[in-house]
Amino acid sequence: MLELRNVNTYYGNIQALRDINLTIGEGEIVTLIGANGAGKSTTLMTICGATPPRTGEVLFEGKPIHTMKPNEIVRLGISQVPEGRLIFPDLTVQENLDLGAFLRSDKEGIARDLDYIFDLFPILAQRRRQAGGTLSGGEQQMLAISRAIMGRPRLLLLDEPSLGLAPIIIQQIFNIIQKINGDGTTVFLVEQNANQALKIAHRGYVMETGRITLEAPAESLLTNE
Ligand code: ADP
Ligand code: ADP
């Protein structure tokens, strides 16, 4: 479904990604793990068009997208949840979700997405009229994920969804990511929390200082903690 070919991405003259080759197959959960500063977020931002590669290609279903703008890429069905659970604290839960609805033109589609989301996260249905900023950290992450799956993306990119959350909430969110994948959405999961990510992923890539150093089935990358 998605392929990075010999991708090199820079911030000014600092090279953040070095010759990245990576594939994500339809239906997979692929995780990218590695230490802080390895280049994981940059990889995700390179896919969604925020930091285009200087050289190399990003192909979505064989079609080059690395020259496209982020808003064109999202319209292809590639949706992202950036690091830090970006929600609008002064807008209600419902208004935050409405912002994700621009990808749908039909009211029925929007209503189906909302049903689906409230089924995944019943707590958000309860908090529908509350301001986003009054939600707990875990609930805000659930809202950020929900906004990203409005419009039913084909590929969901998640940047460290577990960051700063309690283990029980992480478990809950990862179970739901697995459920969303089971319902037909391909997932690319960037995580520092390697073992947790590898438990739900099919395949994993390990990144160190801008390079991919290992690619393997997720279970073979799991370590005993
Ligand atoms: P990770 O997500 O694995 O923590 P990042 O992709 O955020 O890593 O960062 C990769 C490298 O790029 C790091 O050395 C980081 O300091 C650098 N970097 C990230 N964002 C910027 C930026 N906006 N300007 C300059 N350097 C950056
Ligand atoms: P369709 O758009 O084909 O009518 P449905 O709403 O009937 O889709 O849902 C089909 C399947 O996809 C169900 O398993 C449902 O739970 C799941 N699904 C529905 N909406 C979404 C969404 N926004 N993101 C991911 N999966 C979804």
mmCIF file of C-alpha atoms and ligand atoms in Angstrom:
data_model
loop_
_atom_site.group_PDB
_atom_site.id
_atom_site.type_symbol
_atom_site.label_atom_id
_atom_site.label_comp_id
_atom_site.label_asym_id
_atom_site.label_seq_id
_atom_site.Cartn_x
_atom_site.Cartn_y
_atom_site.Cartn_z
ATOM 1 C CA MET A 1 0.000 0.000 0.000
ATOM 2 C CA LEU A 2 2.746 2.442 0.988
ATOM 3 C CA GLU A 3 6.416 2.404 0.126
ATOM 4 C CA LEU A 4 9.339 4.644 1.046
ATOM 5 C CA ARG A 5 12.213 4.285 -1.400
ATOM 6 C CA ASN A 6 15.669 5.607 -0.566
ATOM 7 C CA VAL A 7 14.202 8.491 1.394
ATOM 8 C CA ASN A 8 16.503 11.212 2.729
ATOM 9 C CA THR A 9 14.905 14.006 4.765
ATOM 10 C CA TYR A 10 16.655 17.072 6.146
ATOM 11 C CA TYR A 11 15.966 19.926 8.542
ATOM 12 C CA GLY A 12 18.064 22.656 6.951
ATOM 13 C CA ASN A 13 21.435 20.955 6.637
ATOM 14 C CA ILE A 14 20.761 18.405 9.389
ATOM 15 C CA GLN A 15 19.962 15.020 7.887
ATOM 16 C CA ALA A 16 17.209 13.324 9.929
ATOM 17 C CA LEU A 17 16.451 10.343 7.639
ATOM 18 C CA ARG A 18 19.146 8.370 5.834
ATOM 19 C CA ASP A 19 18.226 6.178 2.939
ATOM 20 C CA ILE A 20 14.965 4.882 4.397
ATOM 21 C CA ASN A 21 13.296 1.925 2.682
ATOM 22 C CA LEU A 22 10.050 0.821 4.258
ATOM 23 C CA THR A 23 6.816 -0.825 3.171
ATOM 24 C CA ILE A 24 3.355 -1.015 4.677
ATOM 25 C CA GLY A 25 1.060 -3.673 3.248
ATOM 26 C CA GLU A 26 -2.697 -3.340 3.038
ATOM 27 C CA GLY A 27 -4.274 -4.545 6.298
ATOM 28 C CA GLU A 28 -1.070 -4.546 8.323
ATOM 29 C CA ILE A 29 -0.129 -2.903 11.582
ATOM 30 C CA VAL A 30 3.482 -1.885 11.069
ATOM 31 C CA THR A 31 5.376 -0.372 13.958
ATOM 32 C CA LEU A 32 8.462 1.821 13.875
ATOM 33 C CA ILE A 33 10.366 1.703 17.126
ATOM 34 C CA GLY A 34 13.556 3.352 18.324
ATOM 35 C CA ALA A 35 15.017 5.745 20.866
ATOM 36 C CA ASN A 36 14.141 9.385 21.198
ATOM 37 C CA GLY A 37 15.646 11.386 18.329
ATOM 38 C CA ALA A 38 16.042 8.358 16.033
ATOM 39 C CA GLY A 39 13.858 9.884 13.306
ATOM 40 C CA LYS A 40 10.526 8.164 13.919
ATOM 41 C CA SER A 41 8.367 11.295 13.884
ATOM 42 C CA THR A 42 10.222 12.584 10.853
ATOM 43 C CA THR A 43 9.401 9.339 9.030
ATOM 44 C CA LEU A 44 5.720 9.796 9.813
ATOM 45 C CA MET A 45 5.815 13.464 8.810
ATOM 46 C CA THR A 46 7.577 12.552 5.586
ATOM 47 C CA ILE A 47 4.687 10.205 4.727
ATOM 48 C CA CYS A 48 2.011 12.795 5.467
ATOM 49 C CA GLY A 49 3.786 15.548 3.564
ATOM 50 C CA ALA A 50 4.844 17.782 6.466
ATOM 51 C CA THR A 51 8.582 17.199 5.923
ATOM 52 C CA PRO A 52 8.975 16.148 2.282
ATOM 53 C CA PRO A 53 12.093 14.131 1.440
ATOM 54 C CA ARG A 54 14.992 15.883 -0.287
ATOM 55 C CA THR A 55 15.665 12.750 -2.296
ATOM 56 C CA GLY A 56 13.837 9.466 -2.675
ATOM 57 C CA GLU A 57 10.202 8.608 -3.178
ATOM 58 C CA VAL A 58 7.052 7.970 -1.179
ATOM 59 C CA LEU A 59 4.571 5.835 -3.123
ATOM 60 C CA PHE A 60 0.948 5.241 -2.131
ATOM 61 C CA GLU A 61 -0.546 2.405 -4.189
ATOM 62 C CA GLY A 62 2.300 2.907 -6.619
ATOM 63 C CA LYS A 63 1.613 6.597 -7.046
ATOM 64 C CA PRO A 64 4.227 9.166 -5.948
ATOM 65 C CA ILE A 65 2.910 11.374 -3.136
ATOM 66 C CA HIS A 66 6.138 13.011 -1.886
ATOM 67 C CA THR A 67 5.537 16.029 -4.077
ATOM 68 C CA MET A 68 1.972 16.451 -2.818
ATOM 69 C CA LYS A 69 0.816 18.845 -0.101
ATOM 70 C CA PRO A 70 -0.419 17.479 3.263
ATOM 71 C CA ASN A 71 -4.043 18.392 2.496
ATOM 72 C CA GLU A 72 -3.879 16.493 -0.805
ATOM 73 C CA ILE A 73 -2.336 13.471 0.926
ATOM 74 C CA VAL A 74 -5.064 13.364 3.583
ATOM 75 C CA ARG A 75 -7.673 13.322 0.825
ATOM 76 C CA LEU A 76 -6.111 10.124 -0.527
ATOM 77 C CA GLY A 77 -7.082 8.477 2.760
ATOM 78 C CA ILE A 78 -3.883 8.897 4.788
ATOM 79 C CA SER A 79 -4.752 10.321 8.184
ATOM 80 C CA GLN A 80 -2.431 11.053 11.077
ATOM 81 C CA VAL A 81 -2.547 11.499 14.827
ATOM 82 C CA PRO A 82 0.437 13.715 15.589
ATOM 83 C CA GLU A 83 2.498 13.430 18.763
ATOM 84 C CA GLY A 84 1.014 15.163 21.780
ATOM 85 C CA ARG A 85 -2.669 14.339 21.136
ATOM 86 C CA LEU A 86 -3.550 17.532 19.316
ATOM 87 C CA ILE A 87 -7.113 18.468 20.079
ATOM 88 C CA PHE A 88 -8.829 21.826 20.394
ATOM 89 C CA PRO A 89 -9.289 22.336 24.153
ATOM 90 C CA ASP A 90 -11.923 25.077 23.852
ATOM 91 C CA LEU A 91 -14.105 23.147 21.411
ATOM 92 C CA THR A 92 -16.463 20.420 22.586
ATOM 93 C CA VAL A 93 -15.818 16.755 21.859
ATOM 94 C CA GLN A 94 -18.490 16.904 19.148
ATOM 95 C CA GLU A 95 -16.935 20.030 17.568
ATOM 96 C CA ASN A 96 -13.504 18.398 17.613
ATOM 97 C CA LEU A 97 -14.959 15.414 15.765
ATOM 98 C CA ASP A 98 -16.789 17.676 13.297
ATOM 99 C CA LEU A 99 -13.377 19.049 12.278
ATOM 100 C CA GLY A 100 -12.446 15.581 11.065
ATOM 101 C CA ALA A 101 -15.621 15.312 9.005
ATOM 102 C CA PHE A 102 -14.429 17.479 6.109
ATOM 103 C CA LEU A 103 -13.413 14.334 4.230
ATOM 104 C CA ARG A 104 -17.054 13.276 3.983
ATOM 105 C CA SER A 105 -19.617 15.065 1.903
ATOM 106 C CA ASP A 106 -22.579 12.905 2.911
ATOM 107 C CA LYS A 107 -24.435 13.272 6.210
ATOM 108 C CA GLU A 108 -25.036 9.504 6.370
ATOM 109 C CA GLY A 109 -21.309 8.833 6.158
ATOM 110 C CA ILE A 110 -20.613 11.281 8.973
ATOM 111 C CA ALA A 111 -23.353 9.742 11.119
ATOM 112 C CA ARG A 112 -21.926 6.245 10.493
ATOM 113 C CA ASP A 113 -18.438 7.409 11.465
ATOM 114 C CA LEU A 114 -19.792 8.941 14.679
ATOM 115 C CA ASP A 115 -21.687 5.742 15.539
ATOM 116 C CA TYR A 116 -18.533 3.760 14.923
ATOM 117 C CA ILE A 117 -16.427 6.100 17.088
ATOM 118 C CA PHE A 118 -18.893 6.196 19.980
ATOM 119 C CA ASP A 119 -19.037 2.426 19.822
ATOM 120 C CA LEU A 120 -15.220 2.247 20.124
ATOM 121 C CA PHE A 121 -15.027 4.950 22.793
ATOM 122 C CA PRO A 122 -18.337 5.118 24.730
ATOM 123 C CA ILE A 123 -16.743 7.633 27.104
ATOM 124 C CA LEU A 124 -16.588 10.181 24.262
ATOM 125 C CA ALA A 125 -20.341 9.827 23.714
ATOM 126 C CA GLN A 126 -20.865 10.660 27.376
ATOM 127 C CA ARG A 127 -18.566 13.662 27.098
ATOM 128 C CA ARG A 128 -19.908 14.833 23.767
ATOM 129 C CA ARG A 129 -20.818 18.376 24.924
ATOM 130 C CA GLN A 130 -17.792 18.847 27.179
ATOM 131 C CA ALA A 131 -14.838 21.002 26.163
ATOM 132 C CA GLY A 132 -11.893 18.924 24.933
ATOM 133 C CA GLY A 133 -9.638 20.552 27.504
ATOM 134 C CA THR A 134 -11.678 19.100 30.377
ATOM 135 C CA LEU A 135 -10.938 15.502 29.294
ATOM 136 C CA SER A 136 -8.235 13.360 30.893
ATOM 137 C CA GLY A 137 -5.044 12.695 28.948
ATOM 138 C CA GLY A 138 -6.274 9.268 27.859
ATOM 139 C CA GLU A 139 -9.628 10.639 26.749
ATOM 140 C CA GLN A 140 -7.875 13.381 24.761
ATOM 141 C CA GLN A 141 -5.814 10.727 22.982
ATOM 142 C CA MET A 142 -9.028 8.803 22.235
ATOM 143 C CA LEU A 143 -10.504 12.001 20.811
ATOM 144 C CA ALA A 144 -7.408 12.675 18.683
ATOM 145 C CA ILE A 145 -7.605 9.132 17.268
ATOM 146 C CA SER A 146 -11.341 9.496 16.701
ATOM 147 C CA ARG A 147 -10.931 12.716 14.774
ATOM 148 C CA ALA A 148 -8.355 11.023 12.563
ATOM 149 C CA ILE A 149 -10.677 8.122 11.695
ATOM 150 C CA MET A 150 -13.591 10.358 10.702
ATOM 151 C CA GLY A 151 -13.924 9.805 6.981
ATOM 152 C CA ARG A 152 -12.572 6.246 7.285
ATOM 153 C CA PRO A 153 -8.948 6.627 6.215
ATOM 154 C CA ARG A 154 -7.264 3.737 4.412
ATOM 155 C CA LEU A 155 -4.023 4.317 6.314
ATOM 156 C CA LEU A 156 -3.828 5.636 9.878
ATOM 157 C CA LEU A 157 -0.500 7.064 11.077
ATOM 158 C CA LEU A 158 -0.069 7.250 14.860
ATOM 159 C CA ASP A 159 2.788 9.105 16.549
ATOM 160 C CA GLU A 160 3.465 7.777 20.082
ATOM 161 C CA PRO A 161 -0.157 7.356 21.137
ATOM 162 C CA SER A 162 0.987 5.902 24.491
ATOM 163 C CA LEU A 163 3.099 8.902 25.502
ATOM 164 C CA GLY A 164 2.470 9.979 29.090
ATOM 165 C CA LEU A 165 -0.485 7.650 29.671
ATOM 166 C CA ALA A 166 -1.092 5.131 32.450
ATOM 167 C CA PRO A 167 -0.458 1.458 31.527
ATOM 168 C CA ILE A 168 -4.145 0.531 31.788
ATOM 169 C CA ILE A 169 -5.142 3.334 29.402
ATOM 170 C CA ILE A 170 -2.348 2.399 26.996
ATOM 171 C CA GLN A 171 -3.647 -1.163 26.968
ATOM 172 C CA GLN A 172 -7.153 0.087 26.216
ATOM 173 C CA ILE A 173 -5.984 2.369 23.403
ATOM 174 C CA PHE A 174 -3.807 -0.329 21.849
ATOM 175 C CA ASN A 175 -6.725 -2.786 21.943
ATOM 176 C CA ILE A 176 -8.808 -0.260 20.069
ATOM 177 C CA ILE A 177 -6.069 0.377 17.513
ATOM 178 C CA GLN A 178 -6.106 -3.377 16.919
ATOM 179 C CA LYS A 179 -9.899 -3.290 16.531
ATOM 180 C CA ILE A 180 -9.730 -0.396 14.027
ATOM 181 C CA ASN A 181 -7.173 -2.411 12.066
ATOM 182 C CA GLY A 182 -9.431 -5.474 12.195
ATOM 183 C CA ASP A 183 -12.191 -3.320 10.701
ATOM 184 C CA GLY A 184 -10.054 -2.657 7.625
ATOM 185 C CA THR A 185 -7.763 0.286 8.372
ATOM 186 C CA THR A 186 -4.037 -0.166 7.762
ATOM 187 C CA VAL A 187 -1.952 1.203 10.653
ATOM 188 C CA PHE A 188 1.531 2.683 10.947
ATOM 189 C CA LEU A 189 2.432 2.982 14.612
ATOM 190 C CA VAL A 190 5.435 5.026 15.736
ATOM 191 C CA GLU A 191 6.373 4.125 19.317
ATOM 192 C CA GLN A 192 9.120 4.393 21.888
ATOM 193 C CA ASN A 193 7.098 1.910 23.933
ATOM 194 C CA ALA A 194 8.443 -0.954 21.833
ATOM 195 C CA ASN A 195 7.134 -4.052 23.588
ATOM 196 C CA GLN A 196 3.608 -2.701 23.836
ATOM 197 C CA ALA A 197 3.584 -1.752 20.130
ATOM 198 C CA LEU A 198 5.077 -5.087 19.049
ATOM 199 C CA LYS A 199 2.282 -6.969 20.823
ATOM 200 C CA ILE A 200 -0.309 -5.605 18.401
ATOM 201 C CA ALA A 201 1.870 -5.152 15.302
ATOM 202 C CA HIS A 202 2.430 -7.619 12.466
ATOM 203 C CA ARG A 203 5.851 -6.271 11.528
ATOM 204 C CA GLY A 204 8.335 -3.921 13.080
ATOM 205 C CA TYR A 205 11.144 -1.674 11.921
ATOM 206 C CA VAL A 206 13.879 -0.543 14.277
ATOM 207 C CA MET A 207 15.378 2.881 13.718
ATOM 208 C CA GLU A 208 18.675 4.262 15.029
ATOM 209 C CA THR A 209 20.062 7.725 14.280
ATOM 210 C CA GLY A 210 18.147 8.221 11.072
ATOM 211 C CA ARG A 211 18.591 4.716 9.676
ATOM 212 C CA ILE A 212 16.517 1.568 9.670
ATOM 213 C CA THR A 213 18.705 -1.093 11.220
ATOM 214 C CA LEU A 214 16.282 -3.999 11.420
ATOM 215 C CA GLU A 215 12.999 -5.208 9.936
ATOM 216 C CA ALA A 216 11.291 -8.336 11.222
ATOM 217 C CA PRO A 217 7.986 -9.961 12.197
ATOM 218 C CA ALA A 218 6.827 -8.258 15.389
ATOM 219 C CA GLU A 219 6.978 -11.365 17.591
ATOM 220 C CA SER A 220 10.651 -11.899 16.817
ATOM 221 C CA LEU A 221 11.471 -8.352 17.972
ATOM 222 C CA LEU A 222 9.723 -8.750 21.325
ATOM 223 C CA THR A 223 12.164 -8.849 24.207
ATOM 224 C CA ASN A 224 11.597 -10.155 27.705
ATOM 225 C CA GLU A 225 11.140 -7.235 30.013
HETATM 226 P P1 ADP B 1 11.996 10.638 17.086
HETATM 227 O O1 ADP B 1 10.602 10.822 16.621
HETATM 228 O O2 ADP B 1 12.540 9.272 16.831
HETATM 229 O O3 ADP B 1 12.190 11.067 18.510
HETATM 230 P P2 ADP B 1 12.558 12.879 15.332
HETATM 231 O O4 ADP B 1 12.105 12.454 14.004
HETATM 232 O O5 ADP B 1 11.678 13.789 16.117
HETATM 233 O O6 ADP B 1 12.929 11.605 16.202
HETATM 234 O O7 ADP B 1 13.967 13.597 15.204
HETATM 235 C C1 ADP B 1 15.026 13.087 14.375
HETATM 236 C C2 ADP B 1 16.194 14.051 14.409
HETATM 237 O O8 ADP B 1 15.818 15.279 13.781
HETATM 238 C C3 ADP B 1 16.650 14.428 15.813
HETATM 239 O O9 ADP B 1 18.064 14.556 15.780
HETATM 240 C C4 ADP B 1 15.997 15.753 16.051
HETATM 241 O O10 ADP B 1 16.745 16.530 16.939
HETATM 242 C C5 ADP B 1 15.978 16.370 14.659
HETATM 243 N N1 ADP B 1 14.843 17.288 14.466
HETATM 244 C C6 ADP B 1 13.529 16.990 14.634
HETATM 245 N N2 ADP B 1 12.752 18.041 14.348
HETATM 246 C C7 ADP B 1 13.594 19.046 13.985
HETATM 247 C C8 ADP B 1 13.407 20.407 13.560
HETATM 248 N N3 ADP B 1 12.182 20.928 13.458
HETATM 249 N N4 ADP B 1 14.520 21.127 13.261
HETATM 250 C C9 ADP B 1 15.748 20.586 13.363
HETATM 251 N N5 ADP B 1 15.998 19.320 13.740
HETATM 252 C C10 ADP B 1 14.941 18.551 14.058
HETATM 253 P P1 ADP B 2 -19.662 1.383 4.916
HETATM 254 O O1 ADP B 2 -19.044 2.765 4.820
HETATM 255 O O2 ADP B 2 -19.053 0.410 3.969
HETATM 256 O O3 ADP B 2 -21.171 1.383 4.944
HETATM 257 P P2 ADP B 2 -20.000 0.478 7.624
HETATM 258 O O4 ADP B 2 -20.316 1.732 8.388
HETATM 259 O O5 ADP B 2 -21.089 -0.448 7.289
HETATM 260 O O6 ADP B 2 -19.156 0.877 6.321
HETATM 261 O O7 ADP B 2 -18.902 -0.299 8.432
HETATM 262 C C1 ADP B 2 -18.250 -1.440 7.924
HETATM 263 C C2 ADP B 2 -17.195 -1.886 8.931
HETATM 264 O O8 ADP B 2 -16.212 -0.856 9.091
HETATM 265 C C3 ADP B 2 -17.724 -2.179 10.288
HETATM 266 O O9 ADP B 2 -16.958 -3.238 10.863
HETATM 267 C C4 ADP B 2 -17.487 -0.908 11.046
HETATM 268 O O10 ADP B 2 -17.340 -1.212 12.406
HETATM 269 C C5 ADP B 2 -16.197 -0.412 10.420
HETATM 270 N N1 ADP B 2 -16.096 1.079 10.375
HETATM 271 C C6 ADP B 2 -17.111 1.953 10.252
HETATM 272 N N2 ADP B 2 -16.694 3.230 10.279
HETATM 273 C C7 ADP B 2 -15.352 3.168 10.408
HETATM 274 C C8 ADP B 2 -14.321 4.164 10.520
HETATM 275 N N3 ADP B 2 -14.576 5.465 10.502
HETATM 276 N N4 ADP B 2 -13.047 3.741 10.609
HETATM 277 C C9 ADP B 2 -12.764 2.434 10.660
HETATM 278 N N5 ADP B 2 -13.684 1.440 10.561
HETATM 279 C C10 ADP B 2 -14.958 1.803 10.468
#
